[in-house]
PDB file of C-alpha atoms and ligand atoms in Angstrom:
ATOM      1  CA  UNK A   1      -2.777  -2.046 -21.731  1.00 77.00           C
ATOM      2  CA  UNK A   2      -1.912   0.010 -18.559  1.00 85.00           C
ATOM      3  CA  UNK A   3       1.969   0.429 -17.464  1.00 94.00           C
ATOM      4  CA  UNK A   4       2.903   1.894 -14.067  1.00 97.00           C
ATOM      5  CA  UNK A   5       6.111   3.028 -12.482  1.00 98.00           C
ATOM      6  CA  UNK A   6       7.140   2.712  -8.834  1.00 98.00           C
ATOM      7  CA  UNK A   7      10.614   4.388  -8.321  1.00 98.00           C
ATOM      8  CA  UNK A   8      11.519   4.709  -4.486  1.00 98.00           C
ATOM      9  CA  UNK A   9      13.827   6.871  -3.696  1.00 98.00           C
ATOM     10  CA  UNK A  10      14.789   6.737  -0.002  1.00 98.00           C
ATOM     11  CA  UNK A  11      17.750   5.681   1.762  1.00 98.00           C
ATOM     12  CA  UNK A  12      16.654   4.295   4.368  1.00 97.00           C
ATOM     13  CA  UNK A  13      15.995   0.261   3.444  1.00 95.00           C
ATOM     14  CA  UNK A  14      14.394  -1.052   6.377  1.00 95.00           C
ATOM     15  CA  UNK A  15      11.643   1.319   7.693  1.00 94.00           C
ATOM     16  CA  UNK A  16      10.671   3.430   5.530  1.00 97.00           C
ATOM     17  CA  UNK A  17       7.177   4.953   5.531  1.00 97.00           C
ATOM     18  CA  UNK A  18       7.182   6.200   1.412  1.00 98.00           C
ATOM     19  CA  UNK A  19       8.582   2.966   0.363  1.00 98.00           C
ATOM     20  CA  UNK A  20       5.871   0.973   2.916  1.00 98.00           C
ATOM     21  CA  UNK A  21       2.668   3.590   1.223  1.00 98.00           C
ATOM     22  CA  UNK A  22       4.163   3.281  -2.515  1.00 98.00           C
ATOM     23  CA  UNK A  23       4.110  -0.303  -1.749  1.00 98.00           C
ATOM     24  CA  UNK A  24       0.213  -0.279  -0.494  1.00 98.00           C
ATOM     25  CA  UNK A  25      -0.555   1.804  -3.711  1.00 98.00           C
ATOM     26  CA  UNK A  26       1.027  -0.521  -6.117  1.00 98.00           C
ATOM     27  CA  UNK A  27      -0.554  -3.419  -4.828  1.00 97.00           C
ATOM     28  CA  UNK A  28      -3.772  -1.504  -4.951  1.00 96.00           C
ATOM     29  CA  UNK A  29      -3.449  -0.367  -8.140  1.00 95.00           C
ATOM     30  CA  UNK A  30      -2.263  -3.905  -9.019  1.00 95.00           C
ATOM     31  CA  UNK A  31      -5.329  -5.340  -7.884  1.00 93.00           C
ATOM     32  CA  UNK A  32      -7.836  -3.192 -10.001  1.00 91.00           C
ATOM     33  CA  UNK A  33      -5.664  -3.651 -12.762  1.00 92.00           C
ATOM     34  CA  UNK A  34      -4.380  -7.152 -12.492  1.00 92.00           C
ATOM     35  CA  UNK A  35      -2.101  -8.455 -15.311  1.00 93.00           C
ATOM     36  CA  UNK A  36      -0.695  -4.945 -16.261  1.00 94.00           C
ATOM     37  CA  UNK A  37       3.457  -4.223 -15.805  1.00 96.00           C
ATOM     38  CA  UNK A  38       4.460  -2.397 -13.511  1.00 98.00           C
ATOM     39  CA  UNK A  39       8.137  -1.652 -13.673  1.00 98.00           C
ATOM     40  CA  UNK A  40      10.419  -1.149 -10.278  1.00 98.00           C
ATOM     41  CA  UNK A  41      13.279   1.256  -9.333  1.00 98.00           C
ATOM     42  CA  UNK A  42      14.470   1.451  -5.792  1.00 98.00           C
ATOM     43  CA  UNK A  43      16.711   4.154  -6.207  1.00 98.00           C
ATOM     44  CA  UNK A  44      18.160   3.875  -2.648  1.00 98.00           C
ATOM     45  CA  UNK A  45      19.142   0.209  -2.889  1.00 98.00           C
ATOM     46  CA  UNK A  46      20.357   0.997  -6.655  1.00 98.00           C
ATOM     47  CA  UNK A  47      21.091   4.292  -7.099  1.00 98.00           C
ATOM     48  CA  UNK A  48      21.330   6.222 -10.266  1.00 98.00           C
ATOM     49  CA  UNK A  49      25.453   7.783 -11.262  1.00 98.00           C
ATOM     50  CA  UNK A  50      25.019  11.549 -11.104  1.00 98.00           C
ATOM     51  CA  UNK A  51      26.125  12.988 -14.446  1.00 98.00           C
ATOM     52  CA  UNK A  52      29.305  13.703 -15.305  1.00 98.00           C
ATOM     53  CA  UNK A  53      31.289  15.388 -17.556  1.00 98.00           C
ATOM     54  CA  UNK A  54      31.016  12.908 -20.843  1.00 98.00           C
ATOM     55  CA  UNK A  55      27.200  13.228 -20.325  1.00 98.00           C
ATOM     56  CA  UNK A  56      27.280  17.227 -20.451  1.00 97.00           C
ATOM     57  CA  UNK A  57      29.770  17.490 -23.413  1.00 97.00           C
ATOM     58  CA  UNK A  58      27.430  14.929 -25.258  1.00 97.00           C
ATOM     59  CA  UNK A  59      24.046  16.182 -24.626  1.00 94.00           C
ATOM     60  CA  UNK A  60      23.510  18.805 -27.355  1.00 91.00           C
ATOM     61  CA  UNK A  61      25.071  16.150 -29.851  1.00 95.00           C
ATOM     62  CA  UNK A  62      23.428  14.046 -32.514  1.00 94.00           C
ATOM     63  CA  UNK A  63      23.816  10.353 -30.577  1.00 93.00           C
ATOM     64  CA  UNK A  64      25.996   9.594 -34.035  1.00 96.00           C
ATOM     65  CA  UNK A  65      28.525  12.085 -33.506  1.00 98.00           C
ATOM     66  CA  UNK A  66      29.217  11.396 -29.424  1.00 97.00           C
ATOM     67  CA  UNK A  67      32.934   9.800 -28.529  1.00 98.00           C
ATOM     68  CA  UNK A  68      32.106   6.076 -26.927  1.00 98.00           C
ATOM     69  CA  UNK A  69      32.601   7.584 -23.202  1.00 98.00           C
ATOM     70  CA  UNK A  70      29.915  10.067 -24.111  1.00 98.00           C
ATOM     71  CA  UNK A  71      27.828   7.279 -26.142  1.00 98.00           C
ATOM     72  CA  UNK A  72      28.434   4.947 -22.538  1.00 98.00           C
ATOM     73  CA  UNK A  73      27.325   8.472 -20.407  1.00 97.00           C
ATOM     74  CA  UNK A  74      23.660   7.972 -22.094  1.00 98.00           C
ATOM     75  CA  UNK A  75      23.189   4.580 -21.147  1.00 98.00           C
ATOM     76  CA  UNK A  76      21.670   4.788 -18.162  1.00 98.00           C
ATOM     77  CA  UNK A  77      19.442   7.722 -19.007  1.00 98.00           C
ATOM     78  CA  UNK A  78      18.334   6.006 -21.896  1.00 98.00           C
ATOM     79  CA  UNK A  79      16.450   3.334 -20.023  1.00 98.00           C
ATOM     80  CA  UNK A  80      15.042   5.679 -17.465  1.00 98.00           C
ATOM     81  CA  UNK A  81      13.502   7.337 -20.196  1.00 98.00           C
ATOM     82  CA  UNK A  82      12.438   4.635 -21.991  1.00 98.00           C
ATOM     83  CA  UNK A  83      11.058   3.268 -18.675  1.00 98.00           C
ATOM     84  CA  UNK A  84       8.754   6.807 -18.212  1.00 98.00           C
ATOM     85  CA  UNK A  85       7.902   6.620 -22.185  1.00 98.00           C
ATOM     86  CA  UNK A  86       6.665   3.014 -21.556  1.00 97.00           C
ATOM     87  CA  UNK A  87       4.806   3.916 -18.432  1.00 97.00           C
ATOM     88  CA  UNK A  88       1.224   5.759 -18.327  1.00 95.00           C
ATOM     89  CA  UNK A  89       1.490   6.450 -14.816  1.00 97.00           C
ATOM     90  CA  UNK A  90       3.792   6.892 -12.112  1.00 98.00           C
ATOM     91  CA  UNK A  91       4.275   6.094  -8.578  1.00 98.00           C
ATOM     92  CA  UNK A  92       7.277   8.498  -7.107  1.00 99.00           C
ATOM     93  CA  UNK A  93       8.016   7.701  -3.418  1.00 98.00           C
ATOM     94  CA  UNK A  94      10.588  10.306  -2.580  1.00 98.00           C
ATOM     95  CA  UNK A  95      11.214  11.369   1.571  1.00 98.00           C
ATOM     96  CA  UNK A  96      12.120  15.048   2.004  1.00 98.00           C
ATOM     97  CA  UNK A  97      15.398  15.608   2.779  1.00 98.00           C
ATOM     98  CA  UNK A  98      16.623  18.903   4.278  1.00 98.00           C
ATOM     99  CA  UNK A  99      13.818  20.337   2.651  1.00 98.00           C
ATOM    100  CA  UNK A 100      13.780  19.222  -0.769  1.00 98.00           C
ATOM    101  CA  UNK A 101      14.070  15.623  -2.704  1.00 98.00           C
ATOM    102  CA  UNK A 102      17.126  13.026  -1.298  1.00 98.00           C
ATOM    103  CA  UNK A 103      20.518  12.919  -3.535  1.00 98.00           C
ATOM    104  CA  UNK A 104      19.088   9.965  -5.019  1.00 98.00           C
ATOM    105  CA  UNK A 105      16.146  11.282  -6.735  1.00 98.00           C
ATOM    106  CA  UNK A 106      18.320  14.527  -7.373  1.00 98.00           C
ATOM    107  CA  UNK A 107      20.468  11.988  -9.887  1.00 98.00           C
ATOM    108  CA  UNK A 108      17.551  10.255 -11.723  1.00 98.00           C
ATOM    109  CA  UNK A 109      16.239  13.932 -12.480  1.00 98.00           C
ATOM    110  CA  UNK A 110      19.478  15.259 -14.056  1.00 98.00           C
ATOM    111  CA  UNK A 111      19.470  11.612 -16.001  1.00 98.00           C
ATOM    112  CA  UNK A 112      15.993  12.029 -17.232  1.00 98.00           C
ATOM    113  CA  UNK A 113      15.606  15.695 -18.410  1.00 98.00           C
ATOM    114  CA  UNK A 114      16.931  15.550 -21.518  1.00 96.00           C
ATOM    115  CA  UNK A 115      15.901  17.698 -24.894  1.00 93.00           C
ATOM    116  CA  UNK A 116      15.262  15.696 -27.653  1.00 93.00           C
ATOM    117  CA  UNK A 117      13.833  12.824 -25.278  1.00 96.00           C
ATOM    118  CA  UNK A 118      11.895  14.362 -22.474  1.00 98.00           C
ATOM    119  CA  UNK A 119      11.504  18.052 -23.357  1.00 97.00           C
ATOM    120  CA  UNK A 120      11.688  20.370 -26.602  1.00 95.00           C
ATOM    121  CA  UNK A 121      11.891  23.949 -27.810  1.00 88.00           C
ATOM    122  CA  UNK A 122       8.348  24.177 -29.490  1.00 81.00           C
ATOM    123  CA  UNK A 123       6.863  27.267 -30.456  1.00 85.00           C
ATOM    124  CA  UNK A 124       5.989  28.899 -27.319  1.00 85.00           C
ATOM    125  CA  UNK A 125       9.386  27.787 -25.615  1.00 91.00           C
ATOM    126  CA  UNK A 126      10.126  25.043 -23.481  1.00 91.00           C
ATOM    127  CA  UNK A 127       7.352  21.750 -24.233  1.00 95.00           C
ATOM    128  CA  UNK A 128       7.138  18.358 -22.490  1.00 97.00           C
ATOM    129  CA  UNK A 129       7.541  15.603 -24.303  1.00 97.00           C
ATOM    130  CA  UNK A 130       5.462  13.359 -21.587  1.00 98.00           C
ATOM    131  CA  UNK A 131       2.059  14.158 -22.000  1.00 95.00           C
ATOM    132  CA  UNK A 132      -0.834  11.998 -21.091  1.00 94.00           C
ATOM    133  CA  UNK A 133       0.606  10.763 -18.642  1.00 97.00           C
ATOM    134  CA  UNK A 134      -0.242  10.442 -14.621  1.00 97.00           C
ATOM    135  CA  UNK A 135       2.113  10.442 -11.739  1.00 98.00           C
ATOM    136  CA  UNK A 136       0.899  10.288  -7.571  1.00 98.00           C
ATOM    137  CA  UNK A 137       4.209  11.584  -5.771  1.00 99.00           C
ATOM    138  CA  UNK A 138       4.316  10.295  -2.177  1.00 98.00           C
ATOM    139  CA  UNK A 139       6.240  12.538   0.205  1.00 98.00           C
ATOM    140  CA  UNK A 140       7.491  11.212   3.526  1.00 98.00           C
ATOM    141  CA  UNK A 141       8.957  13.946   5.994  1.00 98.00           C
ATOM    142  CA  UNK A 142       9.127  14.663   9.739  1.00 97.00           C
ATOM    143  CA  UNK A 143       7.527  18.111   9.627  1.00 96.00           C
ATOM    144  CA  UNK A 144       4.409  19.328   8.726  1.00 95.00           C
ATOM    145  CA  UNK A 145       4.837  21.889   5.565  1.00 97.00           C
ATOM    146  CA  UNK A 146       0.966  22.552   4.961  1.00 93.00           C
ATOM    147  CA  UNK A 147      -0.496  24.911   2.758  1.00 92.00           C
ATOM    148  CA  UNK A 148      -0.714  28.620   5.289  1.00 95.00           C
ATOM    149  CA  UNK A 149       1.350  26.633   7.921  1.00 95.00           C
ATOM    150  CA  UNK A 150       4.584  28.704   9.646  1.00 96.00           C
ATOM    151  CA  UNK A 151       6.969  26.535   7.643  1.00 96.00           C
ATOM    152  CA  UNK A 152       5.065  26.465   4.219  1.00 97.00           C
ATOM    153  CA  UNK A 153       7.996  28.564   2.489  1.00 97.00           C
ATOM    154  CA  UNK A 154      11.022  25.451   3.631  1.00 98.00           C
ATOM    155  CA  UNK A 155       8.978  23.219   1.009  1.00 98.00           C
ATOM    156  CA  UNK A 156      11.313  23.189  -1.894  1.00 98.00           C
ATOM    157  CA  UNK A 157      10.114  19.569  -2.111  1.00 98.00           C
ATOM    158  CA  UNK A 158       5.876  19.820  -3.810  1.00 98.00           C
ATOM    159  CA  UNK A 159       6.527  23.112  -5.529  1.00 98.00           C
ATOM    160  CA  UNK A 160       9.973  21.626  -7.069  1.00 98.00           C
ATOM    161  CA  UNK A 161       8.759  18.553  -8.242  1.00 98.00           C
ATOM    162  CA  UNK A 162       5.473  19.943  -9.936  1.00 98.00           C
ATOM    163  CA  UNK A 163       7.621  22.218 -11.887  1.00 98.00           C
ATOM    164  CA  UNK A 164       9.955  19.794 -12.762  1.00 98.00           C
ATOM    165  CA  UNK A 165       7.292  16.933 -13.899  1.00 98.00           C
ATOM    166  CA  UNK A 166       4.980  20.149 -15.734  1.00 97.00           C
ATOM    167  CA  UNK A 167       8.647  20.484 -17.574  1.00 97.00           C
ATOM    168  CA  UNK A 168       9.120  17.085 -18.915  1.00 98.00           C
ATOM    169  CA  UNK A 169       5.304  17.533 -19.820  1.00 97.00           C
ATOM    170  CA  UNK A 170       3.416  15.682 -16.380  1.00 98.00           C
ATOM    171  CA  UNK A 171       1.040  17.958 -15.304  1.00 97.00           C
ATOM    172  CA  UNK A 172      -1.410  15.396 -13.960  1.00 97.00           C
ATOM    173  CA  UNK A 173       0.346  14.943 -10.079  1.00 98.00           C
ATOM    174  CA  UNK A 174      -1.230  14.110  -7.231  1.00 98.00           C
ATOM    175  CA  UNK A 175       0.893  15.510  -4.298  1.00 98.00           C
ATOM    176  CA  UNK A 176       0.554  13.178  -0.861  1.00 98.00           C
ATOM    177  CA  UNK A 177       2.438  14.205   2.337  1.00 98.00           C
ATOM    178  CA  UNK A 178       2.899  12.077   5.395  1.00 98.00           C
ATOM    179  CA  UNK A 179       4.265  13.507   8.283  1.00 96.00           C
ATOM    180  CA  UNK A 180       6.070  10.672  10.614  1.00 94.00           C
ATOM    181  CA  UNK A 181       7.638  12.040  13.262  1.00 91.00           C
ATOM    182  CA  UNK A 182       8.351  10.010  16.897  1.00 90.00           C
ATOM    183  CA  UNK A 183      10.100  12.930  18.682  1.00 91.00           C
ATOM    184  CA  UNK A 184       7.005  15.095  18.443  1.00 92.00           C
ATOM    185  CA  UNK A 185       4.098  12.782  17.684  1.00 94.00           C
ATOM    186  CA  UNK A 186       3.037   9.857  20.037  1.00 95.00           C
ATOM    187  CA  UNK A 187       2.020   6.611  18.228  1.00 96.00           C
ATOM    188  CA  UNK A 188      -1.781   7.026  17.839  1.00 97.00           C
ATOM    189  CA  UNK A 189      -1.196  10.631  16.197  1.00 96.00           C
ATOM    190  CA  UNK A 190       1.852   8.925  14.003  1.00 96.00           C
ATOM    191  CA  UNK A 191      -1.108   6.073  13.166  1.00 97.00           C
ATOM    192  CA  UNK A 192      -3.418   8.555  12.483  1.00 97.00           C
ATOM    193  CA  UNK A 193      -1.185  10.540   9.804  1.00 97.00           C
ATOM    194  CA  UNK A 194      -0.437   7.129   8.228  1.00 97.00           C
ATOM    195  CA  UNK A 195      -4.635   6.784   7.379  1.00 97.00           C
ATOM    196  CA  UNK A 196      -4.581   9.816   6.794  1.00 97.00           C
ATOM    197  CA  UNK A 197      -1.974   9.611   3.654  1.00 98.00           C
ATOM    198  CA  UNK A 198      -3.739   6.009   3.213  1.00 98.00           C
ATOM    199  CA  UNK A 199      -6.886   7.516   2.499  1.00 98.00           C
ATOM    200  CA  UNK A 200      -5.732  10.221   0.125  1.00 98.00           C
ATOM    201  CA  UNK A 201      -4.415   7.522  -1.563  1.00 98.00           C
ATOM    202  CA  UNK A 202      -7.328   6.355  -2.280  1.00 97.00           C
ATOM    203  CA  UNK A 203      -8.964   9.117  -3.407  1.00 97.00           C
ATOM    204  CA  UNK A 204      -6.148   9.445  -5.877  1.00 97.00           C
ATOM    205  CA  UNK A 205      -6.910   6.107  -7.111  1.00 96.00           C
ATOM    206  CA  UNK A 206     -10.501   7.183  -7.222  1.00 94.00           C
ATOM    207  CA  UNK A 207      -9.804   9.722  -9.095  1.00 93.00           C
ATOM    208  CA  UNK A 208      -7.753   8.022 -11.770  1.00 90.00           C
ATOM    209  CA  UNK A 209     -10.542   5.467 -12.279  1.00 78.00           C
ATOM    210  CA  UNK A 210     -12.268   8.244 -13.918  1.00 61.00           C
ATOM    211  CA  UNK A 211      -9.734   8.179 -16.705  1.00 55.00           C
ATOM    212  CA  UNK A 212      -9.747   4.895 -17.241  1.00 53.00           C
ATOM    213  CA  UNK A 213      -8.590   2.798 -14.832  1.00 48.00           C
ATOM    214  CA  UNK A 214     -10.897   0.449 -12.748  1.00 47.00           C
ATOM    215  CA  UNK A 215     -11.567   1.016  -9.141  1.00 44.00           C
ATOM    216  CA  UNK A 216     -13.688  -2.235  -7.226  1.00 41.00           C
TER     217      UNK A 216
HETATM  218  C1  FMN B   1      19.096  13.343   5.743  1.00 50.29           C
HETATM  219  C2  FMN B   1      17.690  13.628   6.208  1.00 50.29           C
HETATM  220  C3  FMN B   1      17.182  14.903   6.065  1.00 50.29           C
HETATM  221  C4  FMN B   1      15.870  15.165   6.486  1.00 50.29           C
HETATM  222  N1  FMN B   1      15.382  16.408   6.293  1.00 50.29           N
HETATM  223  C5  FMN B   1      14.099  16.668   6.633  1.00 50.29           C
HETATM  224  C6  FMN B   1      13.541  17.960   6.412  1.00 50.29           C
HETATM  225  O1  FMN B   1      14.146  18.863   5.863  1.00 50.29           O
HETATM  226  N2  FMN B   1      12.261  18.163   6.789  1.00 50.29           N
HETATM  227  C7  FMN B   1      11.516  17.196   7.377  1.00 50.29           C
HETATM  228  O2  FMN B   1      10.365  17.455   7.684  1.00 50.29           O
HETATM  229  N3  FMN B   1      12.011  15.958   7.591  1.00 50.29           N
HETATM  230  C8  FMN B   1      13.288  15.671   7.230  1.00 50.29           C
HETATM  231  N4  FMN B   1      13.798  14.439   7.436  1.00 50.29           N
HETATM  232  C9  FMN B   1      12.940  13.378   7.999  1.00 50.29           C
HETATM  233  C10 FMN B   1      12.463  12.437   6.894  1.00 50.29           C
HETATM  234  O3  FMN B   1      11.827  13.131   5.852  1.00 50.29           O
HETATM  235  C11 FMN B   1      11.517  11.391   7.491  1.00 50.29           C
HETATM  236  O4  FMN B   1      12.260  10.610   8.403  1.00 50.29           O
HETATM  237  C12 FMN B   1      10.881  10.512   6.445  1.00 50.29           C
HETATM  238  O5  FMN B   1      10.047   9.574   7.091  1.00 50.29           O
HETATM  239  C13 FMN B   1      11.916   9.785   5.593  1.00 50.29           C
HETATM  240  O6  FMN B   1      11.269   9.031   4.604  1.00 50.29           O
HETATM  241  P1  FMN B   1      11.269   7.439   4.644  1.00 50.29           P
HETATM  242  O7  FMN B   1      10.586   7.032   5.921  1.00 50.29           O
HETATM  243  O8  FMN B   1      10.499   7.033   3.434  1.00 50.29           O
HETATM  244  O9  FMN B   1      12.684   6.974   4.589  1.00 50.29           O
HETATM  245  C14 FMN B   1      15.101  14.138   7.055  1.00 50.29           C
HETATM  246  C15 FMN B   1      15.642  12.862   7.195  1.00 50.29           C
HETATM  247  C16 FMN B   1      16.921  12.604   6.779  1.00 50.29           C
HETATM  248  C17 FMN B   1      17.469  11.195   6.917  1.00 50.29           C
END
């Protein structure tokens, strides 16, 4: 049995060029494994409360001790996590947005890094509880941020999130960038980028099939 999760994350509902290539993916990924769950978030149509001040007092207590508005603060993180505990791999469409990841995905970070649930203190300090798993994050954004580029050092978007994931124990990320920009890029160059991201796409499924999962 193979589980995936698609969370989108952008805030823009009509138009959007993660949410259009996450899409694309799924449905590829559907196809080579057809009958297998995947599980949906569209965290711009549905976004996720930011925590608050029930969920901080709360965290470091045994569920059994927490008041019922710190009990009611958990509720939501509780199924996000379930939802990446159930999943094997992971589909994160998230734009860039002034540099790093939108509000949106901001919130369903704070909800899902928990200790206890998503990350422990193990012997050699912090450990990820999520290992084994997969995730392909799919980065929309109107610049170009490449690797020995001039604006390499404003990405606080790749470098953030493969921290963040190696934290909660996801080490296996495949990072795809698509640069969509119609002030500077004319509509073949724009169509261009698009196969470009489409074909690394691939490649990630590719890659994946040789760890188990089936590529026609
Ligand atoms: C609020 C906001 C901030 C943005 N900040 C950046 C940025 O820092 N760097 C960049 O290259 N593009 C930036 N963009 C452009 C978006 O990343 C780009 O439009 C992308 O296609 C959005 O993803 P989407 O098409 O999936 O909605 C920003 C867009 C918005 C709406």
């Amino acid at each position: 049995m193979m589980s995936l999760l698609h969370v989108d994350s952008s805030a823009n509902l009509e138009g959007s060029h993660s949410k259009a290539l996450a899409r694309e993916f799924v449905a590829a990924w559907s196809e080579v494994n057809p009958g297998e769950q995947v599980i949906y978030r569209d965290l711009g149509a549905s976004p996720v409360p930011p925590i608050d001040q029930h969920f901080i007092a709360g965290l470091y207590l045994p569920p059994e001790t927490r008041t019922p508005e710190q009990a009611a603060a958990f509720v939501v993180s509780d199924q996000l996590i379930n939802e990446l505990i159930e999943a094997d791999t992971y589909v994160f469409a998230v734009p860039m947005y002034n540099f790093t990841v939108p509000a949106q995905f901001k919130a369903y970070i704070d909800q899902i890094v928990r200790f206890g649930r998503t990350v422990s203190f193990g012997a050699s300090g912090i450990e990820g509880l999520l290992g084994g798993k997969r995730a392909v994050i799919i980065s929309s954004r109107g610049g170009d941020y490449s690797k020995g580029g001039p604006r390499e050092a404003f990405d606080f978007h790749e470098p953030y999130l493969r921290k963040l994931l190696a934290m909660i124990g996801v080490t296996d990320v495949s990072y795809v960038p698509v640069s969509q920009n119609p002030m500077h890029d004319d509509e073949t160059t724009r169509g261009r980028k698009l196969d470009e991201a489409r074909a690394a796409l691939v490649d990630v499924l590719r890659t994946w099939s040789d760890h188990g999962v089936t590529v026609a």
